[in-house]
Amino acid sequence: MENLYTATIRSTIGPLFLAASSYGLVALEFDARLSGQQSIRPSPRHLREEKSGFTFEDSAGATLPYVKELNEYFSGGRREFTFPLDLRGTDFQLVCWRALLAIPYGETRTYADIARAIGKPNAFRAVGMANNRNPIAIVVPCHRVIASDGTLCGYGGGLDVKRKLLELEGALTGVLAA
């Protein structure tokens, strides 16, 4: 069993759940999840059960570096995260998530841009699915990915949250709020 250190923090977009291994941040999830949305957490009905080989331990100390940088981000004082990530996914997902990490603060890219960046220009739908499976919201900035027509689309936290994050980063210029 792998032990993950956890915390739930308040933010300007609502509560966020985070989980970290001894290697880095494994998950950053919106507390209010959409039906069917992937989560590292066990079902609230089964909080005492282990999930996917993990045990969970609330730990303010172990999660402090993550909480500190996230609070700085939400207050407008941080543009880049410096803590380690422990990304877990398929090879394709990892390539996509690394491409997301290359999108600068305050900028957006389309799914087609990401597909081209990873050398698979026709894989924009697969890129969308990889974004959908991104376990580390905000830090792996899938909120910076928009539709080719410039509209906001598809976000696990909902389009209102996506809009708020892009507003925080000053990235809404030229983005249609559809």
Short mmCIF file of C-alpha atoms in Angstrom, two decimals:
data_model
loop_
_atom_site.label_atom_id
_atom_site.label_comp_id
_atom_site.label_asym_id
_atom_site.label_seq_id
_atom_site.Cartn_x
_atom_site.Cartn_y
_atom_site.Cartn_z
CA MET A 1 0.00 0.00 0.00
CA GLU A 2 1.25 3.45 -0.87
CA ASN A 3 0.53 6.22 1.60
CA LEU A 4 -0.63 9.55 0.16
CA TYR A 5 -0.61 12.72 2.25
CA THR A 6 -3.76 14.76 1.79
CA ALA A 7 -5.32 18.12 2.52
CA THR A 8 -8.43 19.99 1.50
CA ILE A 9 -7.89 23.69 0.99
CA ARG A 10 -10.16 26.65 0.41
CA SER A 11 -9.62 28.68 -2.73
CA THR A 12 -11.34 31.42 -4.68
CA ILE A 13 -12.89 28.72 -6.89
CA GLY A 14 -14.02 26.49 -4.03
CA PRO A 15 -12.51 23.66 -1.99
CA LEU A 16 -9.69 21.65 -3.55
CA PHE A 17 -8.47 18.22 -2.49
CA LEU A 18 -4.78 17.46 -2.89
CA ALA A 19 -2.79 14.28 -2.47
CA ALA A 20 0.98 13.93 -2.50
CA SER A 21 3.35 11.00 -2.47
CA SER A 22 6.90 11.10 -1.20
CA TYR A 23 7.85 12.07 -4.79
CA GLY A 24 5.47 14.97 -5.40
CA LEU A 25 1.90 16.07 -6.04
CA VAL A 26 -0.22 13.18 -7.34
CA ALA A 27 -3.66 14.80 -7.46
CA LEU A 28 -5.35 18.19 -7.21
CA GLU A 29 -9.10 17.80 -7.56
CA PHE A 30 -12.15 19.99 -7.31
CA ASP A 31 -14.08 19.08 -4.20
CA ALA A 32 -17.35 19.22 -6.11
CA ARG A 33 -16.93 16.73 -8.92
CA LEU A 34 -19.17 16.20 -11.91
CA SER A 35 -20.96 12.87 -12.14
CA GLY A 36 -18.65 10.20 -13.51
CA GLN A 37 -15.55 12.35 -13.09
CA GLN A 38 -12.36 10.47 -12.26
CA SER A 39 -10.99 10.83 -8.73
CA ILE A 40 -8.15 9.38 -6.71
CA ARG A 41 -10.33 9.59 -3.60
CA PRO A 42 -12.49 6.77 -2.37
CA SER A 43 -16.22 7.22 -2.55
CA PRO A 44 -17.58 9.20 0.42
CA ARG A 45 -19.61 6.09 1.23
CA HIS A 46 -16.40 4.10 1.59
CA LEU A 47 -13.98 6.53 3.23
CA ARG A 48 -12.44 3.82 5.38
CA GLU A 49 -11.65 1.63 2.41
CA GLU A 50 -8.45 1.81 0.44
CA LYS A 51 -8.59 2.65 -3.25
CA SER A 52 -6.20 1.59 -5.97
CA GLY A 53 -3.54 0.54 -3.51
CA PHE A 54 -3.50 3.86 -1.64
CA THR A 55 -4.00 4.79 1.97
CA PHE A 56 -4.74 8.41 2.77
CA GLU A 57 -3.35 10.44 5.65
CA ASP A 58 -4.36 14.04 6.32
CA SER A 59 -1.09 15.87 6.87
CA ALA A 60 -0.74 19.64 7.12
CA GLY A 61 3.04 19.29 7.34
CA ALA A 62 3.56 17.07 4.31
CA THR A 63 1.21 19.16 2.14
CA LEU A 64 2.40 22.60 3.31
CA PRO A 65 4.64 23.35 0.28
CA TYR A 66 1.75 22.62 -2.10
CA VAL A 67 -0.80 24.57 -0.08
CA LYS A 68 1.56 27.55 0.20
CA GLU A 69 2.18 27.81 -3.56
CA LEU A 70 -1.49 27.26 -4.42
CA ASN A 71 -2.51 30.04 -2.03
CA GLU A 72 0.09 32.32 -3.65
CA TYR A 73 -1.31 31.45 -7.08
CA PHE A 74 -4.89 32.24 -6.07
CA SER A 75 -3.82 35.55 -4.51
CA GLY A 76 -2.13 36.55 -7.80
CA GLY A 77 1.40 36.30 -6.42
CA ARG A 78 2.60 33.16 -8.22
CA ARG A 79 2.81 32.38 -11.92
CA GLU A 80 4.74 29.09 -11.78
CA PHE A 81 4.70 26.17 -9.40
CA THR A 82 8.05 24.88 -8.18
CA PHE A 83 7.04 21.81 -6.18
CA PRO A 84 7.62 18.34 -7.65
CA LEU A 85 4.90 16.47 -9.51
CA ASP A 86 4.33 12.72 -9.42
CA LEU A 87 2.42 12.38 -12.69
CA ARG A 88 0.86 8.96 -13.29
CA GLY A 89 -0.78 8.00 -16.54
CA THR A 90 -0.27 6.35 -19.90
CA ASP A 91 2.69 7.35 -22.05
CA PHE A 92 0.36 9.38 -24.28
CA GLN A 93 -1.26 11.13 -21.31
CA LEU A 94 2.14 12.00 -19.85
CA VAL A 95 3.27 13.53 -23.17
CA CYS A 96 0.07 15.59 -23.32
CA TRP A 97 0.34 16.73 -19.70
CA ARG A 98 3.96 17.79 -20.21
CA ALA A 99 2.82 19.84 -23.20
CA LEU A 100 0.24 21.52 -20.96
CA LEU A 101 3.00 22.38 -18.49
CA ALA A 102 4.74 24.29 -21.30
CA ILE A 103 1.78 26.68 -21.79
CA PRO A 104 2.87 29.96 -20.18
CA TYR A 105 0.80 31.65 -17.50
CA GLY A 106 -1.65 34.08 -19.09
CA GLU A 107 -1.75 32.29 -22.44
CA THR A 108 -4.04 29.72 -24.03
CA ARG A 109 -3.64 27.00 -26.63
CA THR A 110 -6.13 24.94 -28.59
CA TYR A 111 -6.44 21.17 -28.53
CA ALA A 112 -5.06 21.22 -32.08
CA ASP A 113 -2.05 23.27 -30.87
CA ILE A 114 -1.30 20.65 -28.23
CA ALA A 115 -1.71 17.83 -30.77
CA ARG A 116 0.83 19.55 -33.05
CA ALA A 117 3.17 20.21 -30.10
CA ILE A 118 3.33 16.50 -29.30
CA GLY A 119 3.89 15.57 -32.96
CA LYS A 120 0.43 14.09 -33.54
CA PRO A 121 -1.45 16.83 -35.43
CA ASN A 122 -4.59 14.75 -35.97
CA ALA A 123 -4.88 13.62 -32.35
CA PHE A 124 -6.77 16.65 -31.03
CA ARG A 125 -9.65 14.48 -29.75
CA ALA A 126 -7.21 12.17 -27.96
CA VAL A 127 -5.56 15.27 -26.48
CA GLY A 128 -8.99 16.29 -25.20
CA MET A 129 -9.42 12.90 -23.55
CA ALA A 130 -5.97 13.15 -21.96
CA ASN A 131 -6.93 16.58 -20.62
CA ASN A 132 -10.11 15.04 -19.22
CA ARG A 133 -7.96 12.54 -17.29
CA ASN A 134 -5.52 15.15 -15.95
CA PRO A 135 -5.21 14.31 -12.24
CA ILE A 136 -3.54 17.59 -11.22
CA ALA A 137 -5.93 20.41 -12.08
CA ILE A 138 -4.62 23.99 -12.25
CA VAL A 139 -0.95 23.01 -11.80
CA VAL A 140 -1.05 20.96 -15.01
CA PRO A 141 -2.96 23.77 -16.68
CA CYS A 142 -5.61 22.12 -18.82
CA HIS A 143 -7.74 25.20 -18.08
CA ARG A 144 -5.49 27.00 -20.58
CA VAL A 145 -6.75 24.83 -23.44
CA ILE A 146 -9.64 26.20 -25.50
CA ALA A 147 -11.56 25.18 -28.61
CA SER A 148 -10.18 26.01 -32.06
CA ASP A 149 -12.92 28.62 -32.51
CA GLY A 150 -11.68 30.47 -29.42
CA THR A 151 -14.48 29.40 -27.08
CA LEU A 152 -14.20 27.92 -23.62
CA CYS A 153 -15.03 24.25 -23.58
CA GLY A 154 -14.72 21.12 -21.49
CA TYR A 155 -13.40 21.55 -17.99
CA GLY A 156 -13.69 19.23 -14.99
CA GLY A 157 -14.36 22.11 -12.64
CA GLY A 158 -16.99 23.56 -14.97
CA LEU A 159 -16.75 26.44 -17.41
CA ASP A 160 -17.31 29.06 -14.69
CA VAL A 161 -14.20 27.82 -12.87
CA LYS A 162 -12.23 27.72 -16.13
CA ARG A 163 -13.28 31.31 -16.84
CA LYS A 164 -12.25 32.42 -13.31
CA LEU A 165 -8.83 30.79 -13.65
CA LEU A 166 -8.24 32.41 -17.04
CA GLU A 167 -9.40 35.77 -15.64
CA LEU A 168 -6.98 35.38 -12.72
CA GLU A 169 -4.19 34.80 -15.22
CA GLY A 170 -5.28 37.62 -17.55
CA ALA A 171 -5.75 35.14 -20.40
CA LEU A 172 -9.29 35.96 -21.50
CA THR A 173 -8.32 38.48 -24.18
CA GLY A 174 -9.52 37.05 -27.46
CA VAL A 175 -11.22 34.08 -25.78
CA LEU A 176 -14.95 33.78 -26.41
CA ALA A 177 -16.99 33.01 -23.30
CA ALA A 178 -19.35 30.54 -25.01
#
